[in-house]
Amino acid sequence: MTTGFLAFVAVAGFIAIAVFALAGFGASDAAAGIFTDAYVWRILRFTLWQASLSTLISVMLAIPLARSLARRPSFPGRLWVIRLMAVPLGLPVLIGALGLIGIWGRQGLFNDMADWAGFGRPLGIYGLFGILLAHVYFNLPLAARLMLAGLERIPPEYFKQAAMLDMPGRSVFRFIEWPVIRPLIPGIAGLIFMLCATSFTLVLILGGGPAATTLEVAIYQALRFDFDPARAVALSGLQILVTGAVLLALAALPRAGDPGTTAGHPGVRPDGVHRHLKLADGVLIVVFSAFLLLPLAMILINGAKADLVRIVSEPIFWTALSTSLAISFSAACLCLILALAFIALQDSVLEQPKAGPAARLLAVLASSTGSLVLLVPPVVLGTGWFLVLRPFGLTDFAAPLIVIAINVLMALPFVLRVLAPAVRTHRQRTARLAASLGLTGLARLRIVDWPGLSRSAATAMAFAMALSLGDLGAIALFGGDGLTTLPYLLYSRLGSYRTADAAGLALILGFLCLMLMSLGTRRIGADPH
């Protein structure tokens, strides 16, 4: 319990120092006066507007997609389509943006086809359209997978009764599917809205100028380009207020219920036998698959066209690669240690029937630690620590440590999601064995727990490394000649219009991240716990 308490103090302290630094600096008149700036409120309106539109489009498209996949359990390649839906979750956002530019950009595949057909080049991806397109690309698969999981839990007996009553498709949706989907929508929409409201890399790449800028990008610009700390502090405070309000709204949302259990096996659904509906479902699934695959294919094609031999022979590439691997591995190890400490803290409190209110409050706070990175996003944390370190001249020296710490916080929610169920199941199964051997603490972890949890730990580390390896948000403020990662090098090449080199780096970085995600997914399937 002591280790968990120290871990919680470390995480809370890291965030609190950044927030207090922002609050202290923001006490000046210059920082306070920025809240009357019309440009700031225009940025806020655009942040909320693009997040609302992205959420609405993603959720509205996810409903028919999830229904089509649920109706077609024997659709050719359905398993691969569902696996494909996980790719955007593991693909670095920067690489996904490059793939979308290759398809929908001014010189992209769609405009090339439109120009060949005599319609000119009608699409421009930079601005609101590009931001919405990219957010839908990354969030539509997430929403559809969550809805599909809910639809697949519907007992087959419901559809058998619908067939006996000769219910039309709209009635099946109204009385069977919609009662399952409706409770899921608030949570899914809230999660997507939060992800879009705190989006940084996509808006940085596809925003296209002041007219399409969010709060996080404005914070980065205020420090990186204008070097206006007062403006950055005011924007950071506004960002914390917005994310805090959204998190409070999410906490108040009702949780989805369980539609029921059954021992039966899925059968033919009465709303899936009509020929025209089969065709519509098939077209929707194929179009969705193409929507996900084409940017990935463009990354592969453009990356293969680049001079990969020259790229990998440059010293800066190996410096960036070694820095990325060192940061991601360090972040993954620290994240694993913190996650295990938090889980142990929660379990030790729950195992004590007479635990006091303070201990239970600590356990609740530890369980919600993953939400802190949403409340105080990476750019805001980086801004706070920049203000802390700058007066002492330690910005360059401490930059790698700050980047590692921010990556730890970003990966912590995912690592907890992977580890917590495995740890609790394993400890329940081995509790009597450990008690009979008198093993506690580190001895139990080394002799009993670690052999059974090593696969889950490797899975968590693979996910954490992949997330850290492809991150641009944490390195954006501190990156430079003295600290260069692969995403930062890729962004620098893109900013200097060396698009061929950027495509080659995107291919290499995407391959590394997807390889790690594939390793983690494979181990999940192989883990007996």
Short mmCIF file of C-alpha atoms in Angstrom, two decimals:
data_model
loop_
_atom_site.label_atom_id
_atom_site.label_comp_id
_atom_site.label_asym_id
_atom_site.label_seq_id
_atom_site.Cartn_x
_atom_site.Cartn_y
_atom_site.Cartn_z
CA MET A 1 0.00 0.00 0.00
CA THR A 2 2.93 2.32 0.73
CA THR A 3 4.29 1.88 -2.80
CA GLY A 4 0.91 2.70 -4.28
CA PHE A 5 0.60 5.78 -2.11
CA LEU A 6 4.05 7.00 -3.19
CA ALA A 7 3.16 6.36 -6.84
CA PHE A 8 -0.03 8.37 -6.49
CA VAL A 9 1.85 11.22 -4.79
CA ALA A 10 4.41 11.23 -7.62
CA VAL A 11 1.77 11.41 -10.36
CA ALA A 12 -0.40 13.95 -8.56
CA GLY A 13 2.67 16.01 -7.67
CA PHE A 14 3.92 16.10 -11.26
CA ILE A 15 0.54 17.37 -12.46
CA ALA A 16 0.05 19.75 -9.51
CA ILE A 17 3.43 21.44 -9.99
CA ALA A 18 2.59 22.17 -13.64
CA VAL A 19 -0.88 23.48 -12.74
CA PHE A 20 0.40 25.66 -9.87
CA ALA A 21 3.13 27.05 -12.12
CA LEU A 22 0.48 28.03 -14.62
CA ALA A 23 -1.74 29.54 -11.91
CA GLY A 24 1.12 31.53 -10.41
CA PHE A 25 2.28 32.90 -13.71
CA GLY A 26 -1.26 33.63 -14.78
CA ALA A 27 -1.78 36.06 -11.90
CA SER A 28 -0.30 38.89 -13.97
CA ASP A 29 -2.55 41.46 -15.60
CA ALA A 30 -1.28 40.51 -19.04
CA ALA A 31 -2.37 36.91 -18.62
CA ALA A 32 -5.71 37.79 -17.07
CA GLY A 33 -6.52 40.31 -19.77
CA ILE A 34 -6.26 37.71 -22.49
CA PHE A 35 -9.70 36.36 -21.56
CA THR A 36 -11.24 39.45 -23.12
CA ASP A 37 -9.45 38.76 -26.41
CA ALA A 38 -11.96 38.07 -29.17
CA TYR A 39 -9.46 35.77 -30.91
CA VAL A 40 -9.23 33.54 -27.84
CA TRP A 41 -12.99 33.11 -27.71
CA ARG A 42 -13.04 32.42 -31.43
CA ILE A 43 -10.52 29.64 -30.82
CA LEU A 44 -12.69 28.28 -28.01
CA ARG A 45 -15.79 28.30 -30.20
CA PHE A 46 -13.94 26.51 -32.98
CA THR A 47 -12.56 23.92 -30.52
CA LEU A 48 -16.04 23.06 -29.26
CA TRP A 49 -17.63 23.29 -32.72
CA GLN A 50 -15.20 20.92 -34.44
CA ALA A 51 -15.36 18.50 -31.51
CA SER A 52 -19.18 18.52 -31.61
CA LEU A 53 -19.30 17.97 -35.37
CA SER A 54 -16.67 15.23 -35.24
CA THR A 55 -18.57 13.47 -32.48
CA LEU A 56 -21.93 13.76 -34.24
CA ILE A 57 -20.60 12.45 -37.56
CA SER A 58 -18.66 9.59 -35.95
CA VAL A 59 -21.62 8.41 -33.84
CA MET A 60 -24.20 8.78 -36.63
CA LEU A 61 -22.07 6.75 -39.06
CA ALA A 62 -21.16 4.16 -36.41
CA ILE A 63 -24.80 3.15 -35.83
CA PRO A 64 -25.55 1.77 -39.34
CA LEU A 65 -22.02 0.33 -39.59
CA ALA A 66 -22.32 -1.57 -36.31
CA ARG A 67 -25.79 -2.82 -37.29
CA SER A 68 -24.50 -4.05 -40.66
CA LEU A 69 -21.63 -5.93 -39.06
CA ALA A 70 -23.96 -7.40 -36.41
CA ARG A 71 -26.42 -8.56 -39.10
CA ARG A 72 -23.68 -10.25 -41.17
CA PRO A 73 -21.77 -12.67 -38.92
CA SER A 74 -20.75 -14.71 -41.99
CA PHE A 75 -19.74 -11.77 -44.21
CA PRO A 76 -16.53 -12.69 -46.10
CA GLY A 77 -13.56 -11.18 -44.31
CA ARG A 78 -15.67 -9.88 -41.42
CA LEU A 79 -13.05 -10.87 -38.86
CA TRP A 80 -10.40 -8.93 -40.77
CA VAL A 81 -12.68 -5.91 -41.00
CA ILE A 82 -13.07 -5.93 -37.23
CA ARG A 83 -9.31 -6.29 -36.82
CA LEU A 84 -8.81 -3.44 -39.27
CA MET A 85 -10.94 -1.25 -37.01
CA ALA A 86 -8.21 -1.52 -34.36
CA VAL A 87 -5.48 -0.18 -36.67
CA PRO A 88 -6.32 3.53 -36.32
CA LEU A 89 -6.17 3.12 -32.54
CA GLY A 90 -2.54 1.99 -32.76
CA LEU A 91 -1.48 4.15 -35.68
CA PRO A 92 0.34 7.38 -34.73
CA VAL A 93 -1.91 10.33 -35.45
CA LEU A 94 0.81 12.08 -37.46
CA ILE A 95 1.09 9.13 -39.83
CA GLY A 96 -2.67 8.83 -40.22
CA ALA A 97 -2.78 12.52 -41.17
CA LEU A 98 -0.16 11.96 -43.88
CA GLY A 99 -2.15 9.04 -45.26
CA LEU A 100 -5.31 11.13 -45.39
CA ILE A 101 -3.44 13.92 -47.17
CA GLY A 102 -2.31 11.36 -49.74
CA ILE A 103 -5.93 10.43 -50.46
CA TRP A 104 -7.91 13.63 -49.89
CA GLY A 105 -5.25 16.34 -50.23
CA ARG A 106 -4.93 18.85 -53.05
CA GLN A 107 -2.54 16.50 -54.87
CA GLY A 108 -4.19 13.38 -53.48
CA LEU A 109 -5.79 10.41 -55.16
CA PHE A 110 -9.37 11.73 -55.02
CA ASN A 111 -8.48 15.06 -56.62
CA ASP A 112 -6.37 13.28 -59.25
CA MET A 113 -9.39 11.18 -60.21
CA ALA A 114 -11.69 14.22 -60.18
CA ASP A 115 -9.23 16.16 -62.35
CA TRP A 116 -8.98 13.25 -64.79
CA ALA A 117 -12.81 13.23 -65.01
CA GLY A 118 -12.85 16.94 -65.80
CA PHE A 119 -14.05 18.28 -62.42
CA GLY A 120 -10.81 19.96 -61.46
CA ARG A 121 -9.51 19.58 -57.90
CA PRO A 122 -12.53 20.35 -55.70
CA LEU A 123 -11.24 19.18 -52.31
CA GLY A 124 -8.91 21.01 -49.96
CA ILE A 125 -8.06 19.00 -46.87
CA TYR A 126 -6.64 21.84 -44.81
CA GLY A 127 -9.12 23.51 -42.50
CA LEU A 128 -12.33 22.31 -40.88
CA PHE A 129 -13.00 19.65 -43.53
CA GLY A 130 -9.61 18.00 -42.98
CA ILE A 131 -9.95 18.09 -39.19
CA LEU A 132 -13.40 16.50 -39.33
CA LEU A 133 -12.24 13.88 -41.84
CA ALA A 134 -9.26 12.92 -39.69
CA HIS A 135 -11.28 12.79 -36.46
CA VAL A 136 -13.88 10.58 -38.12
CA TYR A 137 -11.12 8.34 -39.48
CA PHE A 138 -9.74 7.73 -36.00
CA ASN A 139 -12.98 7.74 -33.98
CA LEU A 140 -15.56 6.05 -36.23
CA PRO A 141 -13.90 2.62 -35.81
CA LEU A 142 -13.82 3.12 -32.03
CA ALA A 143 -17.51 4.01 -31.86
CA ALA A 144 -18.52 1.19 -34.20
CA ARG A 145 -16.56 -1.42 -32.23
CA LEU A 146 -18.15 -0.37 -28.94
CA MET A 147 -21.63 -0.45 -30.46
CA LEU A 148 -20.96 -3.79 -32.16
CA ALA A 149 -19.89 -5.29 -28.84
CA GLY A 150 -23.21 -4.20 -27.36
CA LEU A 151 -25.25 -5.57 -30.26
CA GLU A 152 -23.46 -8.93 -30.12
CA ARG A 153 -24.53 -9.31 -26.48
CA ILE A 154 -28.22 -9.29 -27.46
CA PRO A 155 -29.65 -12.78 -26.79
CA PRO A 156 -30.55 -14.59 -30.06
CA GLU A 157 -33.95 -15.41 -28.55
CA TYR A 158 -34.95 -11.79 -29.09
CA PHE A 159 -34.51 -12.15 -32.83
CA LYS A 160 -36.28 -15.51 -32.87
CA GLN A 161 -39.30 -13.89 -31.25
CA ALA A 162 -39.08 -11.05 -33.75
CA ALA A 163 -39.13 -13.59 -36.58
CA MET A 164 -42.16 -15.35 -35.07
CA LEU A 165 -43.95 -11.98 -34.91
CA ASP A 166 -42.85 -11.18 -38.50
CA MET A 167 -41.40 -7.85 -37.37
CA PRO A 168 -40.13 -5.52 -40.13
CA GLY A 169 -36.59 -4.19 -39.99
CA ARG A 170 -37.56 -0.83 -38.53
CA SER A 171 -39.40 -2.55 -35.67
CA VAL A 172 -36.39 -4.78 -34.97
CA PHE A 173 -34.26 -1.66 -34.70
CA ARG A 174 -36.81 0.18 -32.56
CA PHE A 175 -37.60 -2.56 -30.04
CA ILE A 176 -34.43 -4.69 -29.96
CA GLU A 177 -31.36 -2.82 -31.19
CA TRP A 178 -32.07 0.76 -30.20
CA PRO A 179 -32.64 -0.04 -26.47
CA VAL A 180 -29.10 -1.49 -26.50
CA ILE A 181 -27.45 1.24 -28.58
CA ARG A 182 -29.11 4.21 -26.89
CA PRO A 183 -27.47 3.79 -23.43
CA LEU A 184 -24.08 3.38 -25.12
CA ILE A 185 -24.25 6.62 -27.08
CA PRO A 186 -23.67 9.13 -24.23
CA GLY A 187 -20.50 7.41 -23.07
CA ILE A 188 -19.17 6.90 -26.59
CA ALA A 189 -20.02 10.45 -27.62
CA GLY A 190 -18.48 11.89 -24.47
CA LEU A 191 -15.24 9.98 -25.00
CA ILE A 192 -14.99 11.02 -28.66
CA PHE A 193 -15.82 14.63 -27.82
CA MET A 194 -13.04 14.71 -25.23
CA LEU A 195 -10.54 13.18 -27.68
CA CYS A 196 -11.48 15.72 -30.37
CA ALA A 197 -11.54 18.71 -28.01
CA THR A 198 -8.00 17.89 -26.84
CA SER A 199 -6.75 16.94 -30.30
CA PHE A 200 -3.34 18.43 -31.02
CA THR A 201 -1.40 16.74 -33.80
CA LEU A 202 -4.28 16.50 -36.28
CA VAL A 203 -5.17 20.18 -35.88
CA LEU A 204 -1.49 21.16 -36.04
CA ILE A 205 -1.07 19.34 -39.36
CA LEU A 206 -4.49 19.91 -40.96
CA GLY A 207 -5.71 23.14 -39.34
CA GLY A 208 -4.48 25.32 -42.13
CA GLY A 209 -4.19 28.61 -40.23
CA PRO A 210 -5.70 30.84 -37.51
CA ALA A 211 -9.25 30.18 -38.74
CA ALA A 212 -8.94 26.49 -37.79
CA THR A 213 -6.99 26.45 -34.52
CA THR A 214 -7.89 24.76 -31.24
CA LEU A 215 -6.85 25.69 -27.73
CA GLU A 216 -4.02 23.15 -27.56
CA VAL A 217 -2.49 24.28 -30.85
CA ALA A 218 -2.83 27.92 -29.75
CA ILE A 219 -0.93 27.09 -26.53
CA TYR A 220 1.85 25.48 -28.55
CA GLN A 221 2.03 28.43 -30.93
CA ALA A 222 2.08 30.95 -28.08
CA LEU A 223 5.18 29.30 -26.59
CA ARG A 224 6.96 27.86 -29.60
CA PHE A 225 6.57 30.67 -32.13
CA ASP A 226 5.44 33.82 -30.27
CA PHE A 227 7.18 33.05 -26.96
CA ASP A 228 4.31 34.65 -25.08
CA PRO A 229 4.08 32.73 -21.76
CA ALA A 230 1.25 34.92 -20.47
CA ARG A 231 -0.92 34.00 -23.44
CA ALA A 232 0.01 30.33 -23.11
CA VAL A 233 -0.92 30.36 -19.42
CA ALA A 234 -4.31 31.96 -20.06
CA LEU A 235 -5.09 29.49 -22.82
CA SER A 236 -3.96 26.61 -20.59
CA GLY A 237 -6.31 27.74 -17.85
CA LEU A 238 -9.16 27.93 -20.32
CA GLN A 239 -8.30 24.45 -21.60
CA ILE A 240 -8.36 23.01 -18.07
CA LEU A 241 -11.75 24.60 -17.42
CA VAL A 242 -13.17 23.14 -20.64
CA THR A 243 -11.80 19.63 -20.11
CA GLY A 244 -12.84 19.68 -16.45
CA ALA A 245 -16.41 20.60 -17.38
CA VAL A 246 -16.55 17.80 -19.97
CA LEU A 247 -15.15 15.24 -17.50
CA LEU A 248 -17.76 16.23 -14.91
CA ALA A 249 -20.48 15.80 -17.53
CA LEU A 250 -19.08 12.37 -18.44
CA ALA A 251 -19.07 11.31 -14.79
CA ALA A 252 -22.76 12.18 -14.54
CA LEU A 253 -23.75 10.05 -17.54
CA PRO A 254 -25.70 6.85 -16.77
CA ARG A 255 -23.94 3.57 -17.40
CA ALA A 256 -25.21 1.16 -20.04
CA GLY A 257 -27.07 -1.88 -18.78
CA ASP A 258 -26.77 -5.52 -19.73
CA PRO A 259 -29.30 -6.67 -22.35
CA GLY A 260 -29.28 -10.18 -20.89
CA THR A 261 -27.52 -13.50 -21.15
CA THR A 262 -28.29 -16.66 -23.04
CA ALA A 263 -26.97 -20.12 -23.67
CA GLY A 264 -28.14 -20.07 -27.26
CA HIS A 265 -26.14 -19.58 -30.43
CA PRO A 266 -26.54 -16.75 -32.95
CA GLY A 267 -28.97 -17.56 -35.71
CA VAL A 268 -30.32 -15.88 -38.82
CA ARG A 269 -31.80 -12.52 -38.00
CA PRO A 270 -35.22 -11.73 -39.49
CA ASP A 271 -34.06 -8.29 -40.57
CA GLY A 272 -31.10 -9.70 -42.48
CA VAL A 273 -32.72 -11.98 -45.03
CA HIS A 274 -33.85 -9.39 -47.58
CA ARG A 275 -31.69 -9.18 -50.68
CA HIS A 276 -31.62 -5.40 -50.89
CA LEU A 277 -30.54 -5.16 -47.24
CA LYS A 278 -27.77 -7.69 -47.83
CA LEU A 279 -26.52 -5.55 -50.69
CA ALA A 280 -26.73 -2.35 -48.62
CA ASP A 281 -24.85 -3.95 -45.72
CA GLY A 282 -22.18 -5.30 -48.02
CA VAL A 283 -21.67 -1.93 -49.73
CA LEU A 284 -21.44 -0.14 -46.37
CA ILE A 285 -18.87 -2.59 -45.01
CA VAL A 286 -16.78 -2.43 -48.20
CA VAL A 287 -16.88 1.39 -48.33
CA PHE A 288 -15.88 1.59 -44.67
CA SER A 289 -13.02 -0.86 -45.24
CA ALA A 290 -11.81 1.19 -48.20
CA PHE A 291 -12.04 4.36 -46.10
CA LEU A 292 -9.68 2.80 -43.57
CA LEU A 293 -7.39 0.97 -45.99
CA LEU A 294 -6.70 3.62 -48.62
CA PRO A 295 -4.72 5.99 -46.34
CA LEU A 296 -2.72 3.01 -45.07
CA ALA A 297 -2.03 1.94 -48.64
CA MET A 298 -0.98 5.49 -49.53
CA ILE A 299 1.48 5.52 -46.63
CA LEU A 300 2.94 2.26 -47.90
CA ILE A 301 3.13 3.42 -51.54
CA ASN A 302 4.58 6.87 -50.82
CA GLY A 303 6.97 5.47 -48.25
CA ALA A 304 8.23 2.83 -50.68
CA LYS A 305 8.88 5.57 -53.26
CA ALA A 306 11.11 7.46 -50.84
CA ASP A 307 14.86 6.95 -50.77
CA LEU A 308 14.79 4.76 -47.69
CA VAL A 309 18.47 3.82 -48.00
CA ARG A 310 19.53 7.46 -47.85
CA ILE A 311 17.11 8.20 -45.01
CA VAL A 312 18.35 5.38 -42.79
CA SER A 313 21.98 6.24 -43.58
CA GLU A 314 21.66 9.75 -42.17
CA PRO A 315 23.06 10.20 -38.63
CA ILE A 316 20.02 12.25 -37.62
CA PHE A 317 17.77 9.25 -38.32
CA TRP A 318 19.68 6.97 -35.97
CA THR A 319 19.84 9.70 -33.34
CA ALA A 320 16.07 10.18 -33.58
CA LEU A 321 15.44 6.41 -33.58
CA SER A 322 17.63 5.76 -30.55
CA THR A 323 16.06 8.70 -28.69
CA SER A 324 12.53 7.49 -29.54
CA LEU A 325 13.29 3.94 -28.42
CA ALA A 326 14.96 5.11 -25.21
CA ILE A 327 12.06 7.43 -24.33
CA SER A 328 9.35 4.90 -25.23
CA PHE A 329 11.04 2.02 -23.38
CA SER A 330 11.65 4.14 -20.27
CA ALA A 331 8.08 5.43 -20.35
CA ALA A 332 6.71 1.89 -20.76
CA CYS A 333 8.72 0.54 -17.82
CA LEU A 334 7.73 3.41 -15.52
CA CYS A 335 4.12 3.13 -16.62
CA LEU A 336 4.10 -0.58 -15.83
CA ILE A 337 5.51 0.04 -12.35
CA LEU A 338 2.99 2.80 -11.65
CA ALA A 339 0.08 0.69 -12.90
CA LEU A 340 1.05 -2.26 -10.68
CA ALA A 341 1.41 0.08 -7.71
CA PHE A 342 -2.02 1.64 -8.31
CA ILE A 343 -3.67 -1.77 -8.68
CA ALA A 344 -2.03 -2.99 -5.47
CA LEU A 345 -3.19 0.15 -3.66
CA GLN A 346 -6.81 -0.30 -4.77
CA ASP A 347 -6.84 -4.01 -3.93
CA SER A 348 -5.28 -3.53 -0.50
CA VAL A 349 -7.99 -1.01 0.41
CA LEU A 350 -10.81 -3.16 -0.96
CA GLU A 351 -9.51 -6.19 0.96
CA GLN A 352 -9.79 -4.30 4.25
CA PRO A 353 -13.43 -4.41 5.40
CA LYS A 354 -12.78 -1.66 7.96
CA ALA A 355 -10.80 0.68 5.74
CA GLY A 356 -11.34 4.28 6.73
CA PRO A 357 -12.80 7.02 4.53
CA ALA A 358 -9.35 8.44 3.80
CA ALA A 359 -8.07 5.09 2.50
CA ARG A 360 -11.15 4.56 0.35
CA LEU A 361 -10.85 8.07 -1.04
CA LEU A 362 -7.23 7.38 -1.91
CA ALA A 363 -8.24 4.20 -3.73
CA VAL A 364 -10.89 6.08 -5.71
CA LEU A 365 -8.39 8.78 -6.63
CA ALA A 366 -5.88 6.17 -7.75
CA SER A 367 -8.48 4.45 -9.93
CA SER A 368 -9.32 7.75 -11.62
CA THR A 369 -5.72 8.77 -12.21
CA GLY A 370 -6.04 7.83 -15.86
CA SER A 371 -8.48 10.69 -16.38
CA LEU A 372 -5.99 13.29 -15.17
CA VAL A 373 -4.18 13.33 -18.52
CA LEU A 374 -7.50 14.28 -20.12
CA LEU A 375 -8.07 17.01 -17.56
CA VAL A 376 -4.55 18.41 -18.02
CA PRO A 377 -3.48 17.50 -21.58
CA PRO A 378 0.19 16.99 -22.57
CA VAL A 379 0.65 20.46 -24.08
CA VAL A 380 -0.66 22.05 -20.88
CA LEU A 381 1.62 19.90 -18.72
CA GLY A 382 4.56 20.76 -20.94
CA THR A 383 3.75 24.46 -20.69
CA GLY A 384 3.63 24.32 -16.89
CA TRP A 385 6.93 22.52 -16.58
CA PHE A 386 8.52 24.83 -19.14
CA LEU A 387 7.63 27.76 -16.88
CA VAL A 388 9.02 25.89 -13.85
CA LEU A 389 12.36 25.04 -15.47
CA ARG A 390 13.03 28.17 -17.53
CA PRO A 391 14.14 30.47 -14.66
CA PHE A 392 16.80 27.90 -13.64
CA GLY A 393 18.07 27.31 -17.18
CA LEU A 394 17.19 23.61 -16.93
CA THR A 395 14.78 23.37 -19.85
CA ASP A 396 17.17 21.56 -22.20
CA PHE A 397 18.65 19.36 -19.46
CA ALA A 398 15.31 18.16 -18.07
CA ALA A 399 13.45 17.98 -21.40
CA PRO A 400 13.90 14.18 -21.90
CA LEU A 401 12.67 13.49 -18.36
CA ILE A 402 9.60 15.70 -18.83
CA VAL A 403 8.79 14.02 -22.16
CA ILE A 404 9.11 10.57 -20.56
CA ALA A 405 6.88 11.58 -17.64
CA ILE A 406 4.18 12.99 -19.95
CA ASN A 407 4.28 9.82 -22.07
CA VAL A 408 3.84 7.77 -18.89
CA LEU A 409 0.68 9.66 -18.04
CA MET A 410 -0.65 9.30 -21.59
CA ALA A 411 -0.15 5.53 -21.59
CA LEU A 412 -1.28 4.89 -18.00
CA PRO A 413 -5.05 4.55 -18.73
CA PHE A 414 -4.39 1.95 -21.44
CA VAL A 415 -1.92 0.00 -19.32
CA LEU A 416 -4.35 -0.06 -16.38
CA ARG A 417 -7.09 -1.35 -18.68
CA VAL A 418 -4.85 -4.22 -19.82
CA LEU A 419 -3.28 -5.09 -16.47
CA ALA A 420 -6.03 -4.62 -13.88
CA PRO A 421 -8.30 -7.53 -14.94
CA ALA A 422 -5.35 -9.90 -15.39
CA VAL A 423 -3.78 -8.98 -12.05
CA ARG A 424 -7.02 -9.35 -10.10
CA THR A 425 -7.92 -12.67 -11.72
CA HIS A 426 -4.42 -14.06 -11.11
CA ARG A 427 -4.29 -12.93 -7.50
CA GLN A 428 -7.68 -14.48 -6.77
CA ARG A 429 -6.49 -17.80 -8.20
CA THR A 430 -3.18 -17.78 -6.32
CA ALA A 431 -4.29 -16.20 -3.02
CA ARG A 432 -4.39 -19.51 -1.11
CA LEU A 433 -1.07 -20.66 -2.59
CA ALA A 434 0.69 -17.44 -1.57
CA ALA A 435 -0.88 -17.57 1.90
CA SER A 436 0.15 -21.19 2.44
CA LEU A 437 3.75 -20.34 1.47
CA GLY A 438 3.73 -17.18 3.59
CA LEU A 439 4.65 -15.01 0.59
CA THR A 440 3.85 -11.30 0.64
CA GLY A 441 5.10 -8.11 -0.99
CA LEU A 442 8.02 -8.38 -3.39
CA ALA A 443 8.55 -12.07 -2.61
CA ARG A 444 5.04 -12.90 -3.79
CA LEU A 445 5.49 -10.71 -6.85
CA ARG A 446 8.75 -12.43 -7.82
CA ILE A 447 7.81 -16.06 -7.10
CA VAL A 448 4.05 -16.28 -7.68
CA ASP A 449 2.73 -13.25 -9.51
CA TRP A 450 5.35 -12.38 -12.10
CA PRO A 451 5.49 -15.82 -13.81
CA GLY A 452 1.72 -15.70 -14.30
CA LEU A 453 1.52 -12.03 -15.27
CA SER A 454 4.56 -11.72 -17.52
CA ARG A 455 2.49 -12.02 -20.71
CA SER A 456 0.01 -9.37 -19.65
CA ALA A 457 2.90 -7.14 -18.58
CA ALA A 458 4.53 -7.59 -21.98
CA THR A 459 1.23 -6.70 -23.65
CA ALA A 460 0.91 -3.54 -21.55
CA MET A 461 4.49 -2.56 -22.31
CA ALA A 462 3.97 -3.10 -26.03
CA PHE A 463 0.94 -0.80 -26.03
CA ALA A 464 2.74 1.81 -23.91
CA MET A 465 5.82 1.75 -26.15
CA ALA A 466 3.71 2.08 -29.30
CA LEU A 467 1.81 5.07 -27.89
CA SER A 468 5.00 6.77 -26.74
CA LEU A 469 6.93 5.96 -29.91
CA GLY A 470 4.41 7.70 -32.16
CA ASP A 471 3.61 10.69 -29.93
CA LEU A 472 4.24 14.24 -31.10
CA GLY A 473 2.35 16.18 -28.43
CA ALA A 474 4.84 15.66 -25.59
CA ILE A 475 7.92 16.40 -27.70
CA ALA A 476 6.43 19.39 -29.54
CA LEU A 477 7.47 21.99 -26.95
CA PHE A 478 10.86 20.54 -26.01
CA GLY A 479 12.04 19.11 -29.32
CA GLY A 480 14.99 20.57 -31.19
CA ASP A 481 18.53 19.81 -32.29
CA GLY A 482 19.35 18.51 -28.82
CA LEU A 483 16.26 16.31 -28.51
CA THR A 484 14.87 14.78 -31.69
CA THR A 485 12.51 11.82 -31.92
CA LEU A 486 11.18 10.11 -35.03
CA PRO A 487 7.80 11.93 -34.90
CA TYR A 488 9.56 15.26 -34.38
CA LEU A 489 11.96 14.54 -37.27
CA LEU A 490 9.02 13.57 -39.46
CA TYR A 491 7.17 16.78 -38.57
CA SER A 492 10.30 18.84 -39.23
CA ARG A 493 10.76 17.28 -42.67
CA LEU A 494 7.10 17.89 -43.45
CA GLY A 495 7.41 21.52 -42.33
CA SER A 496 10.41 22.04 -44.62
CA TYR A 497 8.44 20.56 -47.56
CA ARG A 498 10.62 17.45 -47.80
CA THR A 499 7.52 15.34 -48.31
CA ALA A 500 9.35 12.34 -49.78
CA ASP A 501 11.54 12.04 -46.68
CA ALA A 502 8.46 12.52 -44.49
CA ALA A 503 6.71 9.67 -46.32
CA GLY A 504 9.69 7.38 -45.80
CA LEU A 505 9.90 8.22 -42.11
CA ALA A 506 6.14 7.70 -41.78
CA LEU A 507 6.47 4.22 -43.24
CA ILE A 508 9.26 3.28 -40.84
CA LEU A 509 7.54 4.76 -37.79
CA GLY A 510 4.18 3.25 -38.71
CA PHE A 511 5.76 -0.18 -39.15
CA LEU A 512 7.43 0.00 -35.74
CA CYS A 513 4.23 1.11 -33.96
CA LEU A 514 1.97 -1.42 -35.67
CA MET A 515 4.49 -4.18 -35.00
CA LEU A 516 4.38 -3.34 -31.30
CA MET A 517 0.56 -3.18 -31.31
CA SER A 518 0.39 -6.50 -33.16
CA LEU A 519 2.72 -8.06 -30.60
CA GLY A 520 0.52 -6.79 -27.79
CA THR A 521 -2.69 -8.05 -29.42
CA ARG A 522 -1.17 -11.45 -30.09
CA ARG A 523 -0.10 -11.80 -26.49
CA ILE A 524 -3.59 -10.89 -25.31
CA GLY A 525 -4.94 -13.83 -27.22
CA ALA A 526 -2.23 -16.10 -25.87
CA ASP A 527 -2.51 -15.07 -22.25
CA PRO A 528 -4.22 -17.78 -20.23
CA HIS A 529 -5.23 -15.21 -17.63
#
